[in-house]
Amino acid sequence: GGARMRQISDHVFAEFFWWGCNPGYLDTSDGVFMIDTPQQPIDAVRWREHLETVGPIRHLVNTEPHIDHIAGNAYFPGVEVIGQRGMLPRYEEMVPRMTGEERRKQLEEQDPDSSWLIAHPAYPPNPPTRLFDDQLTLTLGGQSIEVIHHPGHTPPQTSVWLPGEGVIFTGDNVFHHVKTFIQEADPWQWLESLDAIRALDPAIIVPGHGEPCTTDYLAEQAEIIEAWVDAVTGMVRQGVTQEEARAQRPATDPYRIGQRLFPIEDGLNTRIIDNLYPRIVERLKA
């Protein structure tokens, strides 16, 4: 498989090395159930080559609409994609960013092995076609798969709970020992979803970014979100404008951004403040 593909439980595997999120899969007697995709096209093609040696790929679920989770969908043509209902418009909105000339140029610099695969006619966009609202329960090869809407990091944020394995894929509702991205999040929904994840009592969490962890980490994840909310709330209460808040950039997160994303860290802090500031203003009015 990949450089750091690891067995998580009897039938669950995930990859922690590639640029982007941590994609994974459940291997059953009736084929493979995929969770998310590699971001870089060449990695997605290699992942598919590996998975096809494991068994027929039956389904793919996207846990969220950010490019590092969905950009690989195209390289799994014919595989049914499952998504929370809010995923579909967001996927369609992202297609130009995933297939456009700007993306190709970016890859020519960053990852030339991938650039030829952008907008390749053999790999058209592959949006979610099987949509659900709150929860979708499937059985594959005798394994129960619960696909659950846990809004937070993004509005359609989704977890994949595999009770027979004791494993949950939380997507980016958990950033384990790497910087937490709160640029689109409703932080209060996110905290509720962390409680819902804890209540399922998984033995192992595969986070969207970072190494596998246990529910012991969820309290720290909640604290990181709360610290951002508290910092921005403090500024709003002191009459600091959004513009000034951006300049102050409170460094509340104890963890650094992943090395490959290092150049965007300052911009991310600005986007987090631009997301939280108006939400907090609204909430203080209520």
PDB file of C-alpha atoms in Angstrom:
ATOM      1  CA  GLY A   1       0.000   0.000   0.000  1.00  0.00           C
ATOM      2  CA  GLY A   2       1.492   3.274   1.109  1.00  0.00           C
ATOM      3  CA  ALA A   3       4.484   4.286   3.131  1.00  0.00           C
ATOM      4  CA  ARG A   4       2.650   4.268   6.439  1.00  0.00           C
ATOM      5  CA  MET A   5      -0.429   2.152   5.864  1.00  0.00           C
ATOM      6  CA  ARG A   6      -1.307   0.495   9.119  1.00  0.00           C
ATOM      7  CA  GLN A   7      -3.690  -2.094  10.398  1.00  0.00           C
ATOM      8  CA  ILE A   8      -5.947  -0.421  12.960  1.00  0.00           C
ATOM      9  CA  SER A   9      -8.076  -3.429  13.950  1.00  0.00           C
ATOM     10  CA  ASP A  10      -8.858  -6.885  12.523  1.00  0.00           C
ATOM     11  CA  HIS A  11     -10.372  -5.517   9.306  1.00  0.00           C
ATOM     12  CA  VAL A  12      -9.590  -1.791   9.306  1.00  0.00           C
ATOM     13  CA  PHE A  13      -6.595  -0.133   7.674  1.00  0.00           C
ATOM     14  CA  ALA A  14      -5.620   3.510   7.261  1.00  0.00           C
ATOM     15  CA  GLU A  15      -2.864   5.544   5.650  1.00  0.00           C
ATOM     16  CA  PHE A  16      -1.092   8.299   7.597  1.00  0.00           C
ATOM     17  CA  PHE A  17       1.652   9.384   5.249  1.00  0.00           C
ATOM     18  CA  TRP A  18       0.084  11.093   2.270  1.00  0.00           C
ATOM     19  CA  TRP A  19      -0.477  14.795   1.819  1.00  0.00           C
ATOM     20  CA  GLY A  20      -4.034  15.466   2.960  1.00  0.00           C
ATOM     21  CA  CYS A  21      -6.263  13.526   5.298  1.00  0.00           C
ATOM     22  CA  ASN A  22      -5.982   9.978   6.657  1.00  0.00           C
ATOM     23  CA  PRO A  23      -7.945   7.794   4.213  1.00  0.00           C
ATOM     24  CA  GLY A  24      -8.885   4.307   5.349  1.00  0.00           C
ATOM     25  CA  TYR A  25     -10.955   1.251   4.596  1.00  0.00           C
ATOM     26  CA  LEU A  26     -12.856  -1.679   6.037  1.00  0.00           C
ATOM     27  CA  ASP A  27     -11.977  -5.014   4.414  1.00  0.00           C
ATOM     28  CA  THR A  28     -14.964  -7.397   4.386  1.00  0.00           C
ATOM     29  CA  SER A  29     -15.727 -10.766   2.794  1.00  0.00           C
ATOM     30  CA  ASP A  30     -17.935  -8.883   0.321  1.00  0.00           C
ATOM     31  CA  GLY A  31     -15.488  -6.146  -0.649  1.00  0.00           C
ATOM     32  CA  VAL A  32     -14.013  -2.888   0.527  1.00  0.00           C
ATOM     33  CA  PHE A  33     -15.720   0.093   2.185  1.00  0.00           C
ATOM     34  CA  MET A  34     -13.595   3.244   1.796  1.00  0.00           C
ATOM     35  CA  ILE A  35     -13.456   6.297   4.041  1.00  0.00           C
ATOM     36  CA  ASP A  36     -12.182   9.437   2.261  1.00  0.00           C
ATOM     37  CA  THR A  37      -9.535   9.592  -0.475  1.00  0.00           C
ATOM     38  CA  PRO A  38      -5.941  10.762  -0.885  1.00  0.00           C
ATOM     39  CA  GLN A  39      -5.709  14.417  -1.943  1.00  0.00           C
ATOM     40  CA  GLN A  40      -2.942  14.122  -4.552  1.00  0.00           C
ATOM     41  CA  PRO A  41      -4.122  12.386  -7.750  1.00  0.00           C
ATOM     42  CA  ILE A  42      -1.116  10.058  -8.061  1.00  0.00           C
ATOM     43  CA  ASP A  43      -1.631   8.897  -4.468  1.00  0.00           C
ATOM     44  CA  ALA A  44      -5.325   8.267  -5.178  1.00  0.00           C
ATOM     45  CA  VAL A  45      -4.423   6.147  -8.207  1.00  0.00           C
ATOM     46  CA  ARG A  46      -1.903   4.158  -6.133  1.00  0.00           C
ATOM     47  CA  TRP A  47      -4.420   3.735  -3.313  1.00  0.00           C
ATOM     48  CA  ARG A  48      -6.928   2.341  -5.800  1.00  0.00           C
ATOM     49  CA  GLU A  49      -4.308  -0.055  -7.194  1.00  0.00           C
ATOM     50  CA  HIS A  50      -3.732  -1.316  -3.660  1.00  0.00           C
ATOM     51  CA  LEU A  51      -7.426  -1.567  -2.741  1.00  0.00           C
ATOM     52  CA  GLU A  52      -8.266  -3.501  -5.897  1.00  0.00           C
ATOM     53  CA  THR A  53      -5.857  -6.212  -4.738  1.00  0.00           C
ATOM     54  CA  VAL A  54      -7.813  -6.393  -1.450  1.00  0.00           C
ATOM     55  CA  GLY A  55     -11.252  -6.792  -3.020  1.00  0.00           C
ATOM     56  CA  PRO A  56     -13.923  -5.045  -5.070  1.00  0.00           C
ATOM     57  CA  ILE A  57     -14.451  -1.459  -3.876  1.00  0.00           C
ATOM     58  CA  ARG A  58     -18.148  -1.252  -2.937  1.00  0.00           C
ATOM     59  CA  HIS A  59     -18.633   2.201  -1.435  1.00  0.00           C
ATOM     60  CA  LEU A  60     -16.756   5.369  -0.613  1.00  0.00           C
ATOM     61  CA  VAL A  61     -17.904   7.850   2.021  1.00  0.00           C
ATOM     62  CA  ASN A  62     -16.600  11.418   2.215  1.00  0.00           C
ATOM     63  CA  THR A  63     -16.473  12.747   5.773  1.00  0.00           C
ATOM     64  CA  GLU A  64     -16.456  16.403   4.629  1.00  0.00           C
ATOM     65  CA  PRO A  65     -16.258  18.663   1.552  1.00  0.00           C
ATOM     66  CA  HIS A  66     -12.664  19.943   1.871  1.00  0.00           C
ATOM     67  CA  ILE A  67     -10.287  19.186  -0.981  1.00  0.00           C
ATOM     68  CA  ASP A  68      -8.015  16.913   1.084  1.00  0.00           C
ATOM     69  CA  HIS A  69     -10.924  14.459   1.547  1.00  0.00           C
ATOM     70  CA  ILE A  70     -12.772  14.624  -1.798  1.00  0.00           C
ATOM     71  CA  ALA A  71     -10.161  15.367  -4.482  1.00  0.00           C
ATOM     72  CA  GLY A  72      -9.439  11.658  -4.883  1.00  0.00           C
ATOM     73  CA  ASN A  73     -13.068  10.687  -5.636  1.00  0.00           C
ATOM     74  CA  ALA A  74     -12.518  11.109  -9.382  1.00  0.00           C
ATOM     75  CA  TYR A  75      -9.861   8.386  -9.362  1.00  0.00           C
ATOM     76  CA  PHE A  76     -12.415   5.812  -8.195  1.00  0.00           C
ATOM     77  CA  PRO A  77     -14.737   5.892 -11.222  1.00  0.00           C
ATOM     78  CA  GLY A  78     -17.848   3.776 -10.836  1.00  0.00           C
ATOM     79  CA  VAL A  79     -17.544   3.542  -7.046  1.00  0.00           C
ATOM     80  CA  GLU A  80     -20.711   4.706  -5.282  1.00  0.00           C
ATOM     81  CA  VAL A  81     -20.023   7.784  -3.155  1.00  0.00           C
ATOM     82  CA  ILE A  82     -22.004   8.300   0.057  1.00  0.00           C
ATOM     83  CA  GLY A  83     -22.351  11.760   1.567  1.00  0.00           C
ATOM     84  CA  GLN A  84     -24.431  13.747   4.012  1.00  0.00           C
ATOM     85  CA  ARG A  85     -26.999  15.786   2.036  1.00  0.00           C
ATOM     86  CA  GLY A  86     -25.063  19.023   2.554  1.00  0.00           C
ATOM     87  CA  MET A  87     -22.037  17.483   0.825  1.00  0.00           C
ATOM     88  CA  LEU A  88     -23.451  17.567  -2.695  1.00  0.00           C
ATOM     89  CA  PRO A  89     -23.649  21.344  -3.304  1.00  0.00           C
ATOM     90  CA  ARG A  90     -20.259  21.782  -1.656  1.00  0.00           C
ATOM     91  CA  TYR A  91     -18.679  19.075  -3.819  1.00  0.00           C
ATOM     92  CA  GLU A  92     -20.050  20.704  -6.964  1.00  0.00           C
ATOM     93  CA  GLU A  93     -18.693  24.072  -5.811  1.00  0.00           C
ATOM     94  CA  MET A  94     -15.235  22.502  -5.325  1.00  0.00           C
ATOM     95  CA  VAL A  95     -15.011  20.868  -8.783  1.00  0.00           C
ATOM     96  CA  PRO A  96     -13.418  23.909 -10.500  1.00  0.00           C
ATOM     97  CA  ARG A  97     -10.835  24.092  -7.705  1.00  0.00           C
ATOM     98  CA  MET A  98     -10.027  20.396  -8.117  1.00  0.00           C
ATOM     99  CA  THR A  99      -9.900  20.320 -11.919  1.00  0.00           C
ATOM    100  CA  GLY A 100      -8.971  23.865 -12.976  1.00  0.00           C
ATOM    101  CA  GLU A 101      -5.840  25.235 -14.586  1.00  0.00           C
ATOM    102  CA  GLU A 102      -4.753  26.812 -11.296  1.00  0.00           C
ATOM    103  CA  ARG A 103      -4.754  23.404  -9.606  1.00  0.00           C
ATOM    104  CA  ARG A 104      -2.763  21.880 -12.465  1.00  0.00           C
ATOM    105  CA  LYS A 105      -0.135  24.650 -12.206  1.00  0.00           C
ATOM    106  CA  GLN A 106       0.057  24.214  -8.445  1.00  0.00           C
ATOM    107  CA  LEU A 107       0.668  20.488  -8.884  1.00  0.00           C
ATOM    108  CA  GLU A 108       3.264  21.040 -11.607  1.00  0.00           C
ATOM    109  CA  GLU A 109       5.287  22.827  -8.917  1.00  0.00           C
ATOM    110  CA  GLN A 110       4.406  20.734  -5.851  1.00  0.00           C
ATOM    111  CA  ASP A 111       3.743  17.268  -7.203  1.00  0.00           C
ATOM    112  CA  PRO A 112       4.559  16.863 -10.908  1.00  0.00           C
ATOM    113  CA  ASP A 113       3.658  13.137 -10.822  1.00  0.00           C
ATOM    114  CA  SER A 114       0.054  14.213 -10.234  1.00  0.00           C
ATOM    115  CA  SER A 115      -0.366  17.077 -12.688  1.00  0.00           C
ATOM    116  CA  TRP A 116      -1.197  14.932 -15.752  1.00  0.00           C
ATOM    117  CA  LEU A 117      -4.152  13.421 -13.878  1.00  0.00           C
ATOM    118  CA  ILE A 118      -5.965  16.748 -13.341  1.00  0.00           C
ATOM    119  CA  ALA A 119      -9.189  16.895 -15.409  1.00  0.00           C
ATOM    120  CA  HIS A 120      -8.126  13.705 -17.221  1.00  0.00           C
ATOM    121  CA  PRO A 121     -11.051  12.473 -19.362  1.00  0.00           C
ATOM    122  CA  ALA A 122     -10.815   8.994 -17.799  1.00  0.00           C
ATOM    123  CA  TYR A 123     -11.435  10.511 -14.355  1.00  0.00           C
ATOM    124  CA  PRO A 124     -14.523  12.752 -14.356  1.00  0.00           C
ATOM    125  CA  PRO A 125     -15.768  14.257 -11.064  1.00  0.00           C
ATOM    126  CA  ASN A 126     -17.392  11.641  -8.829  1.00  0.00           C
ATOM    127  CA  PRO A 127     -19.810  13.453  -6.493  1.00  0.00           C
ATOM    128  CA  PRO A 128     -21.794  11.837  -3.682  1.00  0.00           C
ATOM    129  CA  THR A 129     -24.883  10.177  -5.185  1.00  0.00           C
ATOM    130  CA  ARG A 130     -26.179   8.291  -2.153  1.00  0.00           C
ATOM    131  CA  LEU A 131     -27.248  11.014   0.258  1.00  0.00           C
ATOM    132  CA  PHE A 132     -28.413  10.750   3.857  1.00  0.00           C
ATOM    133  CA  ASP A 133     -29.566  13.231   6.498  1.00  0.00           C
ATOM    134  CA  ASP A 134     -28.782  12.024  10.037  1.00  0.00           C
ATOM    135  CA  GLN A 135     -27.530   8.466   9.743  1.00  0.00           C
ATOM    136  CA  LEU A 136     -27.116   5.671   7.230  1.00  0.00           C
ATOM    137  CA  THR A 137     -26.543   2.097   8.409  1.00  0.00           C
ATOM    138  CA  LEU A 138     -25.160  -0.428   5.952  1.00  0.00           C
ATOM    139  CA  THR A 139     -24.083  -4.035   6.193  1.00  0.00           C
ATOM    140  CA  LEU A 140     -21.222  -5.297   4.060  1.00  0.00           C
ATOM    141  CA  GLY A 141     -19.855  -8.821   4.392  1.00  0.00           C
ATOM    142  CA  GLY A 142     -21.603  -9.181   7.759  1.00  0.00           C
ATOM    143  CA  GLN A 143     -20.017  -5.966   9.085  1.00  0.00           C
ATOM    144  CA  SER A 144     -22.220  -3.154  10.353  1.00  0.00           C
ATOM    145  CA  ILE A 145     -21.237   0.330   9.138  1.00  0.00           C
ATOM    146  CA  GLU A 146     -22.840   3.409  10.703  1.00  0.00           C
ATOM    147  CA  VAL A 147     -22.382   6.635   8.751  1.00  0.00           C
ATOM    148  CA  ILE A 148     -23.394   9.442  11.133  1.00  0.00           C
ATOM    149  CA  HIS A 149     -23.841  13.189  10.663  1.00  0.00           C
ATOM    150  CA  HIS A 150     -21.701  14.911  13.318  1.00  0.00           C
ATOM    151  CA  PRO A 151     -21.685  18.596  12.290  1.00  0.00           C
ATOM    152  CA  GLY A 152     -18.724  20.603  13.549  1.00  0.00           C
ATOM    153  CA  HIS A 153     -15.527  21.127  11.570  1.00  0.00           C
ATOM    154  CA  THR A 154     -17.868  21.572   8.562  1.00  0.00           C
ATOM    155  CA  PRO A 155     -21.705  21.571   8.445  1.00  0.00           C
ATOM    156  CA  PRO A 156     -22.000  18.157   6.673  1.00  0.00           C
ATOM    157  CA  GLN A 157     -19.211  16.622   8.828  1.00  0.00           C
ATOM    158  CA  THR A 158     -19.596  12.846   9.044  1.00  0.00           C
ATOM    159  CA  SER A 159     -18.209  10.020  11.189  1.00  0.00           C
ATOM    160  CA  VAL A 160     -17.961   6.367  10.178  1.00  0.00           C
ATOM    161  CA  TRP A 161     -18.526   4.096  13.187  1.00  0.00           C
ATOM    162  CA  LEU A 162     -17.576   0.434  12.808  1.00  0.00           C
ATOM    163  CA  PRO A 163     -18.990  -1.166  15.974  1.00  0.00           C
ATOM    164  CA  GLY A 164     -17.724  -4.665  15.116  1.00  0.00           C
ATOM    165  CA  GLU A 165     -14.170  -3.268  14.993  1.00  0.00           C
ATOM    166  CA  GLY A 166     -14.476  -0.726  17.810  1.00  0.00           C
ATOM    167  CA  VAL A 167     -13.109   1.886  15.391  1.00  0.00           C
ATOM    168  CA  ILE A 168     -14.493   5.303  14.466  1.00  0.00           C
ATOM    169  CA  PHE A 169     -13.256   7.523  11.643  1.00  0.00           C
ATOM    170  CA  THR A 170     -14.088  11.034  12.836  1.00  0.00           C
ATOM    171  CA  GLY A 171     -12.684  12.955   9.903  1.00  0.00           C
ATOM    172  CA  ASP A 172     -11.586  16.443  10.929  1.00  0.00           C
ATOM    173  CA  ASN A 173     -13.696  16.634  14.067  1.00  0.00           C
ATOM    174  CA  VAL A 174     -10.458  15.296  15.572  1.00  0.00           C
ATOM    175  CA  PHE A 175      -6.995  16.728  14.829  1.00  0.00           C
ATOM    176  CA  HIS A 176      -4.644  14.610  16.931  1.00  0.00           C
ATOM    177  CA  HIS A 177      -1.525  16.548  18.000  1.00  0.00           C
ATOM    178  CA  VAL A 178      -1.676  18.755  14.893  1.00  0.00           C
ATOM    179  CA  LYS A 179      -3.178  22.212  14.502  1.00  0.00           C
ATOM    180  CA  THR A 180      -6.995  22.290  14.545  1.00  0.00           C
ATOM    181  CA  PHE A 181      -8.647  23.952  11.523  1.00  0.00           C
ATOM    182  CA  ILE A 182     -11.644  26.027  12.651  1.00  0.00           C
ATOM    183  CA  GLN A 183     -12.019  28.115   9.491  1.00  0.00           C
ATOM    184  CA  GLU A 184     -15.543  26.924   8.636  1.00  0.00           C
ATOM    185  CA  ALA A 185     -16.668  25.344  11.875  1.00  0.00           C
ATOM    186  CA  ASP A 186     -19.589  25.960  14.149  1.00  0.00           C
ATOM    187  CA  PRO A 187     -17.569  25.475  17.354  1.00  0.00           C
ATOM    188  CA  TRP A 188     -20.592  24.782  19.586  1.00  0.00           C
ATOM    189  CA  GLN A 189     -21.952  22.058  17.284  1.00  0.00           C
ATOM    190  CA  TRP A 190     -18.435  20.644  17.127  1.00  0.00           C
ATOM    191  CA  LEU A 191     -18.279  20.325  20.924  1.00  0.00           C
ATOM    192  CA  GLU A 192     -21.658  18.513  20.890  1.00  0.00           C
ATOM    193  CA  SER A 193     -20.382  16.145  18.210  1.00  0.00           C
ATOM    194  CA  LEU A 194     -17.286  15.353  20.308  1.00  0.00           C
ATOM    195  CA  ASP A 195     -19.673  14.327  23.107  1.00  0.00           C
ATOM    196  CA  ALA A 196     -21.626  12.169  20.642  1.00  0.00           C
ATOM    197  CA  ILE A 197     -18.395  10.496  19.488  1.00  0.00           C
ATOM    198  CA  ARG A 198     -17.393   9.814  23.105  1.00  0.00           C
ATOM    199  CA  ALA A 199     -20.832   8.303  23.806  1.00  0.00           C
ATOM    200  CA  LEU A 200     -20.297   5.657  21.103  1.00  0.00           C
ATOM    201  CA  ASP A 201     -17.341   4.431  23.201  1.00  0.00           C
ATOM    202  CA  PRO A 202     -14.948   3.504  20.382  1.00  0.00           C
ATOM    203  CA  ALA A 203     -11.712   1.729  21.305  1.00  0.00           C
ATOM    204  CA  ILE A 204      -9.814   3.582  18.569  1.00  0.00           C
ATOM    205  CA  ILE A 205     -10.306   6.919  16.823  1.00  0.00           C
ATOM    206  CA  VAL A 206      -8.831   7.450  13.368  1.00  0.00           C
ATOM    207  CA  PRO A 207      -8.681  11.260  13.180  1.00  0.00           C
ATOM    208  CA  GLY A 208      -8.783  13.297   9.978  1.00  0.00           C
ATOM    209  CA  HIS A 209      -5.191  14.365  10.666  1.00  0.00           C
ATOM    210  CA  GLY A 210      -2.586  12.981  13.043  1.00  0.00           C
ATOM    211  CA  GLU A 211      -2.013   9.534  14.506  1.00  0.00           C
ATOM    212  CA  PRO A 212      -4.781   7.227  15.814  1.00  0.00           C
ATOM    213  CA  CYS A 213      -5.875   8.002  19.354  1.00  0.00           C
ATOM    214  CA  THR A 214      -8.490   7.076  21.956  1.00  0.00           C
ATOM    215  CA  THR A 215     -11.424   8.941  23.477  1.00  0.00           C
ATOM    216  CA  ASP A 216      -8.962  10.187  26.133  1.00  0.00           C
ATOM    217  CA  TYR A 217      -7.882  12.839  23.616  1.00  0.00           C
ATOM    218  CA  LEU A 218     -11.389  14.260  23.081  1.00  0.00           C
ATOM    219  CA  ALA A 219     -11.233  16.480  26.172  1.00  0.00           C
ATOM    220  CA  GLU A 220      -8.046  18.098  24.883  1.00  0.00           C
ATOM    221  CA  GLN A 221      -9.580  18.520  21.426  1.00  0.00           C
ATOM    222  CA  ALA A 222     -12.559  20.269  23.036  1.00  0.00           C
ATOM    223  CA  GLU A 223     -10.219  22.514  25.040  1.00  0.00           C
ATOM    224  CA  ILE A 224      -8.428  23.647  21.865  1.00  0.00           C
ATOM    225  CA  ILE A 225     -11.757  24.694  20.315  1.00  0.00           C
ATOM    226  CA  GLU A 226     -12.904  26.348  23.558  1.00  0.00           C
ATOM    227  CA  ALA A 227      -9.608  28.255  23.870  1.00  0.00           C
ATOM    228  CA  TRP A 228     -10.109  29.796  20.421  1.00  0.00           C
ATOM    229  CA  VAL A 229     -13.706  30.719  21.258  1.00  0.00           C
ATOM    230  CA  ASP A 230     -12.627  32.239  24.591  1.00  0.00           C
ATOM    231  CA  ALA A 231      -9.805  34.236  22.987  1.00  0.00           C
ATOM    232  CA  VAL A 232     -12.041  35.701  20.277  1.00  0.00           C
ATOM    233  CA  THR A 233     -14.918  36.280  22.738  1.00  0.00           C
ATOM    234  CA  GLY A 234     -12.521  38.232  24.960  1.00  0.00           C
ATOM    235  CA  MET A 235     -11.547  40.447  22.030  1.00  0.00           C
ATOM    236  CA  VAL A 236     -15.169  41.036  20.994  1.00  0.00           C
ATOM    237  CA  ARG A 237     -16.077  41.998  24.572  1.00  0.00           C
ATOM    238  CA  GLN A 238     -13.148  44.439  24.715  1.00  0.00           C
ATOM    239  CA  GLY A 239     -14.403  46.152  21.563  1.00  0.00           C
ATOM    240  CA  VAL A 240     -11.520  44.912  19.390  1.00  0.00           C
ATOM    241  CA  THR A 241     -12.637  45.076  15.736  1.00  0.00           C
ATOM    242  CA  GLN A 242     -12.461  42.040  13.466  1.00  0.00           C
ATOM    243  CA  GLU A 243      -9.653  43.768  11.556  1.00  0.00           C
ATOM    244  CA  GLU A 244      -7.663  44.315  14.775  1.00  0.00           C
ATOM    245  CA  ALA A 245      -8.414  40.789  15.968  1.00  0.00           C
ATOM    246  CA  ARG A 246      -6.853  39.448  12.775  1.00  0.00           C
ATOM    247  CA  ALA A 247      -3.666  41.368  13.474  1.00  0.00           C
ATOM    248  CA  GLN A 248      -3.513  40.056  17.060  1.00  0.00           C
ATOM    249  CA  ARG A 249      -3.843  36.398  15.985  1.00  0.00           C
ATOM    250  CA  PRO A 250      -4.077  34.686  19.356  1.00  0.00           C
ATOM    251  CA  ALA A 251      -1.903  31.566  19.256  1.00  0.00           C
ATOM    252  CA  THR A 252      -4.203  29.375  21.333  1.00  0.00           C
ATOM    253  CA  ASP A 253      -3.481  26.014  19.673  1.00  0.00           C
ATOM    254  CA  PRO A 254      -0.576  24.123  21.315  1.00  0.00           C
ATOM    255  CA  TYR A 255       0.116  22.188  18.089  1.00  0.00           C
ATOM    256  CA  ARG A 256       1.778  23.298  14.885  1.00  0.00           C
ATOM    257  CA  ILE A 257       0.361  22.866  11.440  1.00  0.00           C
ATOM    258  CA  GLY A 258       1.637  19.867   9.439  1.00  0.00           C
ATOM    259  CA  GLN A 259       4.979  20.598   7.764  1.00  0.00           C
ATOM    260  CA  ARG A 260       3.592  20.366   4.246  1.00  0.00           C
ATOM    261  CA  LEU A 261       1.011  23.059   5.078  1.00  0.00           C
ATOM    262  CA  PHE A 262       3.499  25.266   6.891  1.00  0.00           C
ATOM    263  CA  PRO A 263       3.242  28.165   4.373  1.00  0.00           C
ATOM    264  CA  ILE A 264      -0.496  28.636   5.039  1.00  0.00           C
ATOM    265  CA  GLU A 265      -0.373  28.805   8.857  1.00  0.00           C
ATOM    266  CA  ASP A 266      -0.675  32.603   9.165  1.00  0.00           C
ATOM    267  CA  GLY A 267      -3.471  32.713   6.626  1.00  0.00           C
ATOM    268  CA  LEU A 268      -5.288  29.944   8.477  1.00  0.00           C
ATOM    269  CA  ASN A 269      -5.230  31.886  11.757  1.00  0.00           C
ATOM    270  CA  THR A 270      -6.779  34.854   9.941  1.00  0.00           C
ATOM    271  CA  ARG A 271      -9.502  32.611   8.466  1.00  0.00           C
ATOM    272  CA  ILE A 272     -10.245  31.127  11.899  1.00  0.00           C
ATOM    273  CA  ILE A 273     -10.769  34.620  13.330  1.00  0.00           C
ATOM    274  CA  ASP A 274     -12.901  35.621  10.322  1.00  0.00           C
ATOM    275  CA  ASN A 275     -15.050  32.547  10.979  1.00  0.00           C
ATOM    276  CA  LEU A 276     -15.378  32.844  14.765  1.00  0.00           C
ATOM    277  CA  TYR A 277     -15.667  36.623  15.179  1.00  0.00           C
ATOM    278  CA  PRO A 278     -19.086  37.122  13.482  1.00  0.00           C
ATOM    279  CA  ARG A 279     -20.476  33.924  15.058  1.00  0.00           C
ATOM    280  CA  ILE A 280     -19.508  35.158  18.528  1.00  0.00           C
ATOM    281  CA  VAL A 281     -20.910  38.656  17.871  1.00  0.00           C
ATOM    282  CA  GLU A 282     -24.253  37.014  16.935  1.00  0.00           C
ATOM    283  CA  ARG A 283     -24.191  34.762  19.970  1.00  0.00           C
ATOM    284  CA  LEU A 284     -23.474  37.614  22.393  1.00  0.00           C
ATOM    285  CA  LYS A 285     -26.466  39.512  20.951  1.00  0.00           C
ATOM    286  CA  ALA A 286     -28.794  36.557  21.512  1.00  0.00           C
TER     287      ALA A 286
END
